[in-house]
PDB file of N, CA and C in Angstrom:
ATOM      1  N   MET A   1       5.498   9.798 -16.437  1.00  0.00           N
ATOM      2  CA  MET A   1       5.701   9.348 -15.512  1.00  0.00           C
ATOM      3  C   MET A   1       6.509   9.172 -15.833  1.00  0.00           C
ATOM      4  N   GLU A   2       7.648   8.331 -17.033  1.00  0.00           N
ATOM      5  CA  GLU A   2       8.729   6.915 -16.897  1.00  0.00           C
ATOM      6  C   GLU A   2       9.367   8.896 -16.322  1.00  0.00           C
ATOM      7  N   PRO A   3      10.005  10.065 -16.553  1.00  0.00           N
ATOM      8  CA  PRO A   3      11.288  10.466 -15.313  1.00  0.00           C
ATOM      9  C   PRO A   3      10.893  10.662 -14.150  1.00  0.00           C
ATOM     10  N   ALA A   4       9.667   9.859 -13.661  1.00  0.00           N
ATOM     11  CA  ALA A   4       9.030  10.748 -12.035  1.00  0.00           C
ATOM     12  C   ALA A   4       9.733   8.837 -11.817  1.00  0.00           C
ATOM     13  N   ARG A   5       8.640   7.986 -12.191  1.00  0.00           N
ATOM     14  CA  ARG A   5       9.710   6.621 -11.895  1.00  0.00           C
ATOM     15  C   ARG A   5      10.426   5.889 -11.776  1.00  0.00           C
ATOM     16  N   GLN A   6      11.120   6.539 -12.817  1.00  0.00           N
ATOM     17  CA  GLN A   6      13.348   6.603 -12.705  1.00  0.00           C
ATOM     18  C   GLN A   6      13.364   6.798 -11.045  1.00  0.00           C
ATOM     19  N   GLU A   7      12.963   8.358 -10.799  1.00  0.00           N
ATOM     20  CA  GLU A   7      12.962   9.259  -9.922  1.00  0.00           C
ATOM     21  C   GLU A   7      13.521   8.589  -8.636  1.00  0.00           C
ATOM     22  N   LEU A   8      12.140   8.201  -8.785  1.00  0.00           N
ATOM     23  CA  LEU A   8      11.661   7.118  -7.936  1.00  0.00           C
ATOM     24  C   LEU A   8      12.094   5.876  -6.893  1.00  0.00           C
ATOM     25  N   ALA A   9      12.474   5.465  -8.633  1.00  0.00           N
ATOM     26  CA  ALA A   9      12.968   3.542  -8.363  1.00  0.00           C
ATOM     27  C   ALA A   9      14.585   4.574  -7.859  1.00  0.00           C
ATOM     28  N   GLU A  10      15.146   5.127  -8.072  1.00  0.00           N
ATOM     29  CA  GLU A  10      16.004   5.371  -8.117  1.00  0.00           C
ATOM     30  C   GLU A  10      16.643   5.911  -7.094  1.00  0.00           C
ATOM     31  N   ALA A  11      15.748   6.160  -5.618  1.00  0.00           N
ATOM     32  CA  ALA A  11      15.715   6.477  -4.769  1.00  0.00           C
ATOM     33  C   ALA A  11      14.699   5.603  -3.631  1.00  0.00           C
ATOM     34  N   ILE A  12      14.355   5.036  -4.215  1.00  0.00           N
ATOM     35  CA  ILE A  12      13.463   3.557  -3.180  1.00  0.00           C
ATOM     36  C   ILE A  12      14.883   2.402  -3.432  1.00  0.00           C
ATOM     37  N   GLU A  13      16.042   2.540  -4.045  1.00  0.00           N
ATOM     38  CA  GLU A  13      16.913   1.072  -4.568  1.00  0.00           C
ATOM     39  C   GLU A  13      17.707   2.386  -3.349  1.00  0.00           C
ATOM     40  N   ALA A  14      18.393   3.136  -3.273  1.00  0.00           N
ATOM     41  CA  ALA A  14      19.087   3.794  -2.668  1.00  0.00           C
ATOM     42  C   ALA A  14      18.588   3.687  -0.798  1.00  0.00           C
ATOM     43  N   THR A  15      17.622   2.960  -0.745  1.00  0.00           N
ATOM     44  CA  THR A  15      16.341   3.176   0.556  1.00  0.00           C
ATOM     45  C   THR A  15      16.685   1.791   1.073  1.00  0.00           C
ATOM     46  N   HIS A  16      17.174   1.407   2.469  1.00  0.00           N
ATOM     47  CA  HIS A  16      17.174   0.441   2.861  1.00  0.00           C
ATOM     48  C   HIS A  16      16.058  -0.344   3.941  1.00  0.00           C
ATOM     49  N   PHE A  17      15.823  -1.117   3.358  1.00  0.00           N
ATOM     50  CA  PHE A  17      14.216  -1.754   3.874  1.00  0.00           C
ATOM     51  C   PHE A  17      14.737  -2.333   4.734  1.00  0.00           C
ATOM     52  N   VAL A  18      14.151  -2.793   5.552  1.00  0.00           N
ATOM     53  CA  VAL A  18      14.415  -4.051   6.155  1.00  0.00           C
ATOM     54  C   VAL A  18      12.555  -4.819   6.437  1.00  0.00           C
ATOM     55  N   LYS A  19      13.193  -6.327   6.926  1.00  0.00           N
ATOM     56  CA  LYS A  19      11.339  -7.185   6.338  1.00  0.00           C
ATOM     57  C   LYS A  19      10.547  -6.122   7.614  1.00  0.00           C
ATOM     58  N   PRO A  20       9.430  -5.958   7.441  1.00  0.00           N
ATOM     59  CA  PRO A  20       8.576  -5.629   8.264  1.00  0.00           C
ATOM     60  C   PRO A  20       7.416  -6.555   9.372  1.00  0.00           C
ATOM     61  N   ILE A  21       7.533  -6.024  10.134  1.00  0.00           N
ATOM     62  CA  ILE A  21       6.584  -7.170  11.904  1.00  0.00           C
ATOM     63  C   ILE A  21       5.215  -7.514  11.623  1.00  0.00           C
ATOM     64  N   CYS A  22       4.882  -6.858  10.259  1.00  0.00           N
ATOM     65  CA  CYS A  22       3.596  -6.839   9.711  1.00  0.00           C
ATOM     66  C   CYS A  22       3.320  -7.077   8.399  1.00  0.00           C
ATOM     67  N   PRO A  23       2.488  -7.392   7.822  1.00  0.00           N
ATOM     68  CA  PRO A  23       2.258  -7.355   6.229  1.00  0.00           C
ATOM     69  C   PRO A  23       2.153  -6.014   5.143  1.00  0.00           C
ATOM     70  N   VAL A  24       2.647  -5.960   4.671  1.00  0.00           N
ATOM     71  CA  VAL A  24       2.600  -4.290   3.978  1.00  0.00           C
ATOM     72  C   VAL A  24       1.519  -4.273   2.990  1.00  0.00           C
ATOM     73  N   TYR A  25       0.550  -4.487   2.910  1.00  0.00           N
ATOM     74  CA  TYR A  25      -0.653  -4.418   1.724  1.00  0.00           C
ATOM     75  C   TYR A  25      -0.287  -3.087   1.295  1.00  0.00           C
ATOM     76  N   GLN A  26      -0.525  -3.766  -1.207  1.00  0.00           N
ATOM     77  CA  GLN A  26      -0.082  -2.533  -1.958  1.00  0.00           C
ATOM     78  C   GLN A  26      -1.011  -2.758  -2.340  1.00  0.00           C
ATOM     79  N   ASN A  27      -0.746  -1.128  -2.958  1.00  0.00           N
ATOM     80  CA  ASN A  27      -2.264  -0.781  -4.112  1.00  0.00           C
ATOM     81  C   ASN A  27      -2.044  -1.451  -5.562  1.00  0.00           C
ATOM     82  N   VAL A  28      -0.866  -1.573  -5.623  1.00  0.00           N
ATOM     83  CA  VAL A  28      -0.871  -1.950  -7.091  1.00  0.00           C
ATOM     84  C   VAL A  28      -1.381  -3.527  -7.236  1.00  0.00           C
ATOM     85  N   ASP A  29      -1.332  -4.154  -6.265  1.00  0.00           N
ATOM     86  CA  ASP A  29      -2.208  -5.725  -6.860  1.00  0.00           C
ATOM     87  C   ASP A  29      -3.081  -5.387  -5.405  1.00  0.00           C
ATOM     88  N   ALA A  30      -3.237  -4.960  -4.481  1.00  0.00           N
ATOM     89  CA  ALA A  30      -3.998  -5.157  -3.566  1.00  0.00           C
ATOM     90  C   ALA A  30      -4.174  -6.302  -2.744  1.00  0.00           C
ATOM     91  N   LYS A  31      -2.600  -6.880  -2.465  1.00  0.00           N
ATOM     92  CA  LYS A  31      -2.030  -7.756  -1.611  1.00  0.00           C
ATOM     93  C   LYS A  31      -0.366  -7.519  -0.711  1.00  0.00           C
ATOM     94  N   PRO A  32      -0.614  -8.475   0.866  1.00  0.00           N
ATOM     95  CA  PRO A  32       0.338  -8.586   1.409  1.00  0.00           C
ATOM     96  C   PRO A  32       1.468  -8.234   1.064  1.00  0.00           C
ATOM     97  N   TYR A  33       2.603  -8.485   1.644  1.00  0.00           N
ATOM     98  CA  TYR A  33       3.832  -8.618   1.414  1.00  0.00           C
ATOM     99  C   TYR A  33       4.993  -8.521   2.332  1.00  0.00           C
ATOM    100  N   SER A  34       5.693  -9.218   2.485  1.00  0.00           N
ATOM    101  CA  SER A  34       6.938  -8.829   4.018  1.00  0.00           C
ATOM    102  C   SER A  34       8.526  -9.297   3.557  1.00  0.00           C
ATOM    103  N   ASP A  35       7.988  -9.715   2.226  1.00  0.00           N
ATOM    104  CA  ASP A  35      10.058  -9.359   1.280  1.00  0.00           C
ATOM    105  C   ASP A  35      10.057  -7.522   1.208  1.00  0.00           C
ATOM    106  N   PRO A  36      11.237  -7.509   1.687  1.00  0.00           N
ATOM    107  CA  PRO A  36      11.395  -5.948   1.741  1.00  0.00           C
ATOM    108  C   PRO A  36      11.610  -4.997   0.018  1.00  0.00           C
ATOM    109  N   ASP A  37      12.047  -6.558  -0.975  1.00  0.00           N
ATOM    110  CA  ASP A  37      12.240  -5.929  -2.055  1.00  0.00           C
ATOM    111  C   ASP A  37      11.398  -6.023  -3.373  1.00  0.00           C
ATOM    112  N   GLN A  38      10.233  -7.095  -2.418  1.00  0.00           N
ATOM    113  CA  GLN A  38       9.192  -7.078  -3.018  1.00  0.00           C
ATOM    114  C   GLN A  38       8.548  -5.437  -2.790  1.00  0.00           C
ATOM    115  N   ILE A  39       8.263  -5.136  -1.983  1.00  0.00           N
ATOM    116  CA  ILE A  39       7.770  -4.191  -1.177  1.00  0.00           C
ATOM    117  C   ILE A  39       8.455  -3.254  -2.240  1.00  0.00           C
ATOM    118  N   LYS A  40       9.658  -2.586  -2.255  1.00  0.00           N
ATOM    119  CA  LYS A  40      10.317  -2.124  -3.377  1.00  0.00           C
ATOM    120  C   LYS A  40      10.011  -2.037  -4.440  1.00  0.00           C
ATOM    121  N   ALA A  41       9.571  -2.920  -5.229  1.00  0.00           N
ATOM    122  CA  ALA A  41      10.191  -3.321  -6.233  1.00  0.00           C
ATOM    123  C   ALA A  41       7.621  -3.000  -7.398  1.00  0.00           C
ATOM    124  N   ASN A  42       7.210  -3.075  -5.911  1.00  0.00           N
ATOM    125  CA  ASN A  42       5.647  -2.693  -5.680  1.00  0.00           C
ATOM    126  C   ASN A  42       5.203  -0.978  -5.421  1.00  0.00           C
ATOM    127  N   LEU A  43       6.549  -0.533  -4.651  1.00  0.00           N
ATOM    128  CA  LEU A  43       5.963   0.863  -4.438  1.00  0.00           C
ATOM    129  C   LEU A  43       6.427   2.073  -5.837  1.00  0.00           C
ATOM    130  N   VAL A  44       7.639   1.540  -6.930  1.00  0.00           N
ATOM    131  CA  VAL A  44       7.761   1.682  -8.104  1.00  0.00           C
ATOM    132  C   VAL A  44       5.921   1.396  -9.235  1.00  0.00           C
ATOM    133  N   ALA A  45       6.233   0.411  -8.702  1.00  0.00           N
ATOM    134  CA  ALA A  45       4.978   0.051  -9.335  1.00  0.00           C
ATOM    135  C   ALA A  45       3.519   0.922  -9.907  1.00  0.00           C
ATOM    136  N   GLN A  46       3.375   0.937  -8.306  1.00  0.00           N
ATOM    137  CA  GLN A  46       2.213   1.299  -8.164  1.00  0.00           C
ATOM    138  C   GLN A  46       1.803   3.087  -8.754  1.00  0.00           C
ATOM    139  N   LEU A  47       3.246   3.986  -8.591  1.00  0.00           N
ATOM    140  CA  LEU A  47       3.104   5.266  -9.514  1.00  0.00           C
ATOM    141  C   LEU A  47       2.321   5.063 -10.366  1.00  0.00           C
ATOM    142  N   THR A  48       2.473   4.418 -11.736  1.00  0.00           N
ATOM    143  CA  THR A  48       1.213   3.855 -12.429  1.00  0.00           C
ATOM    144  C   THR A  48       0.937   3.208 -12.585  1.00  0.00           C
ATOM    145  N   SER A  49      -0.414   2.645 -11.239  1.00  0.00           N
ATOM    146  CA  SER A  49      -0.554   1.234 -11.726  1.00  0.00           C
ATOM    147  C   SER A  49      -2.076   2.082 -10.768  1.00  0.00           C
ATOM    148  N   PRO A  50      -3.445   1.344 -11.254  1.00  0.00           N
ATOM    149  CA  PRO A  50      -4.811   2.471 -10.251  1.00  0.00           C
ATOM    150  C   PRO A  50      -4.474   1.992  -9.401  1.00  0.00           C
ATOM    151  N   VAL A  51      -4.868   3.164  -8.458  1.00  0.00           N
ATOM    152  CA  VAL A  51      -5.398   2.354  -6.460  1.00  0.00           C
ATOM    153  C   VAL A  51      -6.594   1.080  -6.768  1.00  0.00           C
ATOM    154  N   ARG A  52      -6.146   0.469  -6.175  1.00  0.00           N
ATOM    155  CA  ARG A  52      -7.012  -1.093  -5.493  1.00  0.00           C
ATOM    156  C   ARG A  52      -7.568  -0.554  -5.008  1.00  0.00           C
ATOM    157  N   TRP A  53      -8.085   0.234  -3.907  1.00  0.00           N
ATOM    158  CA  TRP A  53      -8.511   0.548  -2.884  1.00  0.00           C
ATOM    159  C   TRP A  53      -9.757  -0.506  -1.971  1.00  0.00           C
ATOM    160  N   THR A  54      -9.873  -0.065  -3.063  1.00  0.00           N
ATOM    161  CA  THR A  54     -11.816  -1.145  -2.073  1.00  0.00           C
ATOM    162  C   THR A  54     -10.829  -2.902  -1.599  1.00  0.00           C
ATOM    163  N   GLN A  55     -10.545  -3.188  -2.938  1.00  0.00           N
ATOM    164  CA  GLN A  55      -9.966  -4.425  -3.006  1.00  0.00           C
ATOM    165  C   GLN A  55      -8.530  -4.820  -1.766  1.00  0.00           C
ATOM    166  N   THR A  56      -7.709  -3.670  -1.591  1.00  0.00           N
ATOM    167  CA  THR A  56      -6.648  -3.383  -0.506  1.00  0.00           C
ATOM    168  C   THR A  56      -7.949  -3.172   0.692  1.00  0.00           C
ATOM    169  N   VAL A  57      -8.670  -3.133   1.124  1.00  0.00           N
ATOM    170  CA  VAL A  57      -9.698  -3.564   2.289  1.00  0.00           C
ATOM    171  C   VAL A  57     -10.104  -4.430   2.432  1.00  0.00           C
ATOM    172  N   LEU A  58     -11.096  -4.480   1.428  1.00  0.00           N
ATOM    173  CA  LEU A  58     -11.487  -5.926   1.595  1.00  0.00           C
ATOM    174  C   LEU A  58     -10.350  -7.139   1.723  1.00  0.00           C
ATOM    175  N   ASN A  59      -9.052  -7.463   1.187  1.00  0.00           N
ATOM    176  CA  ASN A  59      -8.181  -8.621   1.834  1.00  0.00           C
ATOM    177  C   ASN A  59      -7.678  -8.464   3.043  1.00  0.00           C
ATOM    178  N   MET A  60      -7.802  -6.554   3.421  1.00  0.00           N
ATOM    179  CA  MET A  60      -7.374  -7.006   4.683  1.00  0.00           C
ATOM    180  C   MET A  60      -8.499  -7.806   5.310  1.00  0.00           C
ATOM    181  N   LEU A  61      -9.302  -6.942   5.507  1.00  0.00           N
ATOM    182  CA  LEU A  61     -10.512  -7.670   6.418  1.00  0.00           C
ATOM    183  C   LEU A  61     -11.177  -9.076   6.009  1.00  0.00           C
ATOM    184  N   ALA A  62     -10.735  -9.781   5.128  1.00  0.00           N
ATOM    185  CA  ALA A  62     -10.362 -11.284   5.078  1.00  0.00           C
ATOM    186  C   ALA A  62      -9.630 -11.642   5.710  1.00  0.00           C
ATOM    187  N   ASP A  63      -8.305 -11.353   5.653  1.00  0.00           N
ATOM    188  CA  ASP A  63      -7.161 -11.750   6.581  1.00  0.00           C
ATOM    189  C   ASP A  63      -7.064 -11.459   7.813  1.00  0.00           C
ATOM    190  N   GLY A  64      -8.434 -10.815   8.493  1.00  0.00           N
ATOM    191  CA  GLY A  64      -8.934 -10.763   9.888  1.00  0.00           C
ATOM    192  C   GLY A  64      -8.359  -8.863  10.751  1.00  0.00           C
ATOM    193  N   ALA A  65      -8.256  -7.938   9.800  1.00  0.00           N
ATOM    194  CA  ALA A  65      -7.996  -7.332  10.589  1.00  0.00           C
ATOM    195  C   ALA A  65      -8.976  -5.931  10.603  1.00  0.00           C
ATOM    196  N   ASP A  66     -10.128  -5.722  11.640  1.00  0.00           N
ATOM    197  CA  ASP A  66     -10.656  -5.431  12.554  1.00  0.00           C
ATOM    198  C   ASP A  66     -10.279  -3.624  12.784  1.00  0.00           C
ATOM    199  N   GLU A  67      -9.430  -3.286  12.757  1.00  0.00           N
ATOM    200  CA  GLU A  67      -9.129  -1.486  13.498  1.00  0.00           C
ATOM    201  C   GLU A  67      -8.428  -1.205  12.821  1.00  0.00           C
ATOM    202  N   PHE A  68      -8.963  -0.005  12.029  1.00  0.00           N
ATOM    203  CA  PHE A  68      -8.017   0.748  11.125  1.00  0.00           C
ATOM    204  C   PHE A  68      -7.909   2.257  11.670  1.00  0.00           C
ATOM    205  N   VAL A  69      -6.793   2.869  11.617  1.00  0.00           N
ATOM    206  CA  VAL A  69      -5.811   4.013  11.961  1.00  0.00           C
ATOM    207  C   VAL A  69      -6.409   5.115  11.028  1.00  0.00           C
ATOM    208  N   GLU A  70      -6.553   6.229  10.835  1.00  0.00           N
ATOM    209  CA  GLU A  70      -5.866   7.540  10.134  1.00  0.00           C
ATOM    210  C   GLU A  70      -5.416   7.847  10.475  1.00  0.00           C
ATOM    211  N   LEU A  71      -4.067   8.371  10.149  1.00  0.00           N
ATOM    212  CA  LEU A  71      -3.546   9.737  10.901  1.00  0.00           C
ATOM    213  C   LEU A  71      -3.518  11.193   9.910  1.00  0.00           C
ATOM    214  N   GLY A  72      -2.925  11.525  10.245  1.00  0.00           N
ATOM    215  CA  GLY A  72      -2.811  12.609   9.827  1.00  0.00           C
ATOM    216  C   GLY A  72      -4.873  13.889   9.902  1.00  0.00           C
ATOM    217  N   PRO A  73      -5.036  14.798   8.898  1.00  0.00           N
ATOM    218  CA  PRO A  73      -6.611  15.722   9.384  1.00  0.00           C
ATOM    219  C   PRO A  73      -6.850  15.214   8.482  1.00  0.00           C
ATOM    220  N   GLY A  74      -7.768  14.568   9.338  1.00  0.00           N
ATOM    221  CA  GLY A  74      -9.192  14.559   8.268  1.00  0.00           C
ATOM    222  C   GLY A  74     -10.115  13.162   8.393  1.00  0.00           C
ATOM    223  N   GLN A  75     -11.314  12.311   8.376  1.00  0.00           N
ATOM    224  CA  GLN A  75     -11.026  11.177   7.802  1.00  0.00           C
ATOM    225  C   GLN A  75     -11.978  10.793   6.435  1.00  0.00           C
ATOM    226  N   VAL A  76     -11.563  11.020   5.743  1.00  0.00           N
ATOM    227  CA  VAL A  76     -11.400  10.561   4.429  1.00  0.00           C
ATOM    228  C   VAL A  76     -11.358   8.822   3.993  1.00  0.00           C
ATOM    229  N   LEU A  77     -10.491   8.913   4.327  1.00  0.00           N
ATOM    230  CA  LEU A  77      -9.816   6.626   4.589  1.00  0.00           C
ATOM    231  C   LEU A  77     -10.962   6.430   5.613  1.00  0.00           C
ATOM    232  N   THR A  78     -10.955   6.816   6.535  1.00  0.00           N
ATOM    233  CA  THR A  78     -12.033   5.763   7.896  1.00  0.00           C
ATOM    234  C   THR A  78     -13.561   5.917   6.809  1.00  0.00           C
ATOM    235  N   GLY A  79     -14.247   7.096   6.737  1.00  0.00           N
ATOM    236  CA  GLY A  79     -15.189   7.119   5.676  1.00  0.00           C
ATOM    237  C   GLY A  79     -15.550   6.443   4.596  1.00  0.00           C
ATOM    238  N   LEU A  80     -14.152   5.849   3.550  1.00  0.00           N
ATOM    239  CA  LEU A  80     -14.197   4.978   2.764  1.00  0.00           C
ATOM    240  C   LEU A  80     -14.279   3.948   3.635  1.00  0.00           C
ATOM    241  N   ILE A  81     -13.638   3.224   4.577  1.00  0.00           N
ATOM    242  CA  ILE A  81     -13.581   2.103   5.285  1.00  0.00           C
ATOM    243  C   ILE A  81     -15.086   1.497   5.743  1.00  0.00           C
ATOM    244  N   ALA A  82     -15.449   2.280   6.037  1.00  0.00           N
ATOM    245  CA  ALA A  82     -17.297   2.293   6.416  1.00  0.00           C
ATOM    246  C   ALA A  82     -17.903   1.928   5.322  1.00  0.00           C
ATOM    247  N   LYS A  83     -17.351   2.153   4.345  1.00  0.00           N
ATOM    248  CA  LYS A  83     -18.769   2.397   3.591  1.00  0.00           C
ATOM    249  C   LYS A  83     -18.421   0.759   2.986  1.00  0.00           C
ATOM    250  N   ILE A  84     -17.217   0.675   2.378  1.00  0.00           N
ATOM    251  CA  ILE A  84     -16.882  -1.290   2.203  1.00  0.00           C
ATOM    252  C   ILE A  84     -17.103  -1.927   2.813  1.00  0.00           C
ATOM    253  N   ARG A  85     -17.068  -1.234   4.576  1.00  0.00           N
ATOM    254  CA  ARG A  85     -17.602  -2.298   4.867  1.00  0.00           C
ATOM    255  C   ARG A  85     -18.878  -3.332   5.339  1.00  0.00           C
ATOM    256  N   LYS A  86     -19.869  -1.689   4.723  1.00  0.00           N
ATOM    257  CA  LYS A  86     -21.360  -2.482   4.485  1.00  0.00           C
ATOM    258  C   LYS A  86     -21.656  -3.395   3.385  1.00  0.00           C
TER     259      LYS A  86
END
């Protein structure tokens, strides 16, 4: 995965990020981030890190998230969130 990680890192570094209007939760550690440089670093790290989906959703719920919108076909993530909420 190292060649892919390096290629992704170069592409992300070449992309201009601005501070988001709301925190971005990242699977690398299930925490929210607002700093564009940290978001970039975490995107690269996520390529080779375990996905912490359950902890990410639990953290969002603990921080007050009460509505989740799934874009695209299917409702796999919606179903997973429903199971986590129980």
